[in-house]
Amino acid sequence: MLEVTNITVKYGSIEALHGVSLRVARGEIVTLIGCNGAGKSTTLRTISGIVRPASGAISYEGQNITRVQPHQIVRMGLAQSPEGRGVFPAMTVAENLELGAYTRHDHAEIAKDREKALSLFPRLRERLTQTAGTLSGGEQQMLAMARALMARPKLLLLDEPSLGLAPQIVQTIFSIIREINAAGTTILLVEQNAHMALKVAHRAYVLEVGRIVMEGDAKELAVSDQVRKAYLGVA
């Protein structure tokens, strides 16, 4: 479904990604783990068209999207829930959800998708008229994910969905990620919480200083000595 081939990304003279390659098959949850500053968010932002690679190629459903504009990529069925949630704080929950469907004109289907999103995140239903900036961190994360789902993506990019959340909320978020995937949405997940990411994913990539250093079945990587020492806090 998605194939990233040897992409290099530079911020001025600084090279943030050094020939990163990965693939995501339809129906999978694939996770990209690594330390802070490894280039995980840059990888997602490059896939979604926000950042342009200096070299390499990105293919989505057989089409080269390396130079496609971000809004066009959304229309093709690829949406991102950004790091830091990125909700519009002065707008209501309902308005944030509406913005998630800004590329669509099928009003009846939009209404159905809003209902699905509110079923996944029932807490948001209670807060539809509340401004997003007054929500808790966990509620804002739910809103960011629900807003991305309003674009009806075939591939959902999730950037650090558990960042800064209490353990109980983290469990809820990852349970919902499984549910979204079970309903047919393919997911590429960037996550510092390697334990939870490897638990929920089918396959995984490990990114270190802008380079993929390991890849494989998520369960196998979870028991790898190298991963356990570096990312799971197991001596």
PDB file of N, CA, C and O in Angstrom, residues 206 208 213-214 221 223-231:
ATOM      1  N   VAL A 206      13.015   0.098  13.377  1.00  0.00           N
ATOM      2  CA  VAL A 206      13.723   0.865  14.397  1.00  0.00           C
ATOM      3  C   VAL A 206      14.573   1.916  13.691  1.00  0.00           C
ATOM      4  O   VAL A 206      15.379   1.592  12.817  1.00  0.00           O
ATOM      5  N   GLU A 208      17.276   5.017  14.033  1.00  0.00           N
ATOM      6  CA  GLU A 208      18.312   5.619  14.874  1.00  0.00           C
ATOM      7  C   GLU A 208      19.055   6.669  14.068  1.00  0.00           C
ATOM      8  O   GLU A 208      19.615   6.365  13.015  1.00  0.00           O
ATOM      9  N   VAL A 213      17.723   0.819  11.346  1.00  0.00           N
ATOM     10  CA  VAL A 213      18.786  -0.091  11.788  1.00  0.00           C
ATOM     11  C   VAL A 213      18.269  -1.509  12.025  1.00  0.00           C
ATOM     12  O   VAL A 213      19.053  -2.460  12.076  1.00  0.00           O
ATOM     13  N   MET A 214      16.952  -1.652  12.201  1.00  0.00           N
ATOM     14  CA  MET A 214      16.355  -2.974  12.380  1.00  0.00           C
ATOM     15  C   MET A 214      14.946  -2.951  11.810  1.00  0.00           C
ATOM     16  O   MET A 214      14.292  -1.908  11.798  1.00  0.00           O
ATOM     17  N   LEU A 221      10.845  -8.527  17.344  1.00  0.00           N
ATOM     18  CA  LEU A 221      11.671  -7.403  17.785  1.00  0.00           C
ATOM     19  C   LEU A 221      11.475  -7.126  19.274  1.00  0.00           C
ATOM     20  O   LEU A 221      12.405  -6.692  19.956  1.00  0.00           O
ATOM     21  N   VAL A 223      11.281  -9.165  21.625  1.00  0.00           N
ATOM     22  CA  VAL A 223      12.111 -10.050  22.454  1.00  0.00           C
ATOM     23  C   VAL A 223      13.585  -9.991  22.047  1.00  0.00           C
ATOM     24  O   VAL A 223      14.413 -10.714  22.592  1.00  0.00           O
ATOM     25  N   SER A 224      13.914  -9.108  21.097  1.00  0.00           N
ATOM     26  CA  SER A 224      15.306  -8.921  20.701  1.00  0.00           C
ATOM     27  C   SER A 224      16.084  -8.256  21.826  1.00  0.00           C
ATOM     28  O   SER A 224      15.633  -7.264  22.409  1.00  0.00           O
ATOM     29  N   ASP A 225      17.256  -8.783  22.156  1.00  0.00           N
ATOM     30  CA  ASP A 225      18.070  -8.199  23.227  1.00  0.00           C
ATOM     31  C   ASP A 225      18.395  -6.735  22.946  1.00  0.00           C
ATOM     32  O   ASP A 225      18.359  -5.898  23.851  1.00  0.00           O
ATOM     33  N   GLN A 226      18.708  -6.429  21.691  1.00  0.00           N
ATOM     34  CA  GLN A 226      19.087  -5.064  21.335  1.00  0.00           C
ATOM     35  C   GLN A 226      17.922  -4.087  21.571  1.00  0.00           C
ATOM     36  O   GLN A 226      18.101  -3.018  22.159  1.00  0.00           O
ATOM     37  N   VAL A 227      16.733  -4.493  21.152  1.00  0.00           N
ATOM     38  CA  VAL A 227      15.566  -3.631  21.336  1.00  0.00           C
ATOM     39  C   VAL A 227      15.178  -3.543  22.799  1.00  0.00           C
ATOM     40  O   VAL A 227      14.842  -2.478  23.311  1.00  0.00           O
ATOM     41  N   ARG A 228      15.237  -4.658  23.502  1.00  0.00           N
ATOM     42  CA  ARG A 228      14.856  -4.686  24.921  1.00  0.00           C
ATOM     43  C   ARG A 228      15.772  -3.756  25.738  1.00  0.00           C
ATOM     44  O   ARG A 228      15.311  -3.048  26.634  1.00  0.00           O
ATOM     45  N   LYS A 229      17.072  -3.771  25.442  1.00  0.00           N
ATOM     46  CA  LYS A 229      18.001  -2.922  26.177  1.00  0.00           C
ATOM     47  C   LYS A 229      17.834  -1.454  25.831  1.00  0.00           C
ATOM     48  O   LYS A 229      17.867  -0.589  26.691  1.00  0.00           O
ATOM     49  N   ALA A 230      17.671  -1.171  24.526  1.00  0.00           N
ATOM     50  CA  ALA A 230      17.670   0.214  24.068  1.00  0.00           C
ATOM     51  C   ALA A 230      16.325   0.916  24.268  1.00  0.00           C
ATOM     52  O   ALA A 230      16.289   2.115  24.558  1.00  0.00           O
ATOM     53  N   TYR A 231      15.211   0.162  24.121  1.00  0.00           N
ATOM     54  CA  TYR A 231      13.909   0.829  24.071  1.00  0.00           C
ATOM     55  C   TYR A 231      12.895   0.332  25.098  1.00  0.00           C
ATOM     56  O   TYR A 231      11.884   0.998  25.326  1.00  0.00           O
TER      57      TYR A 231
END
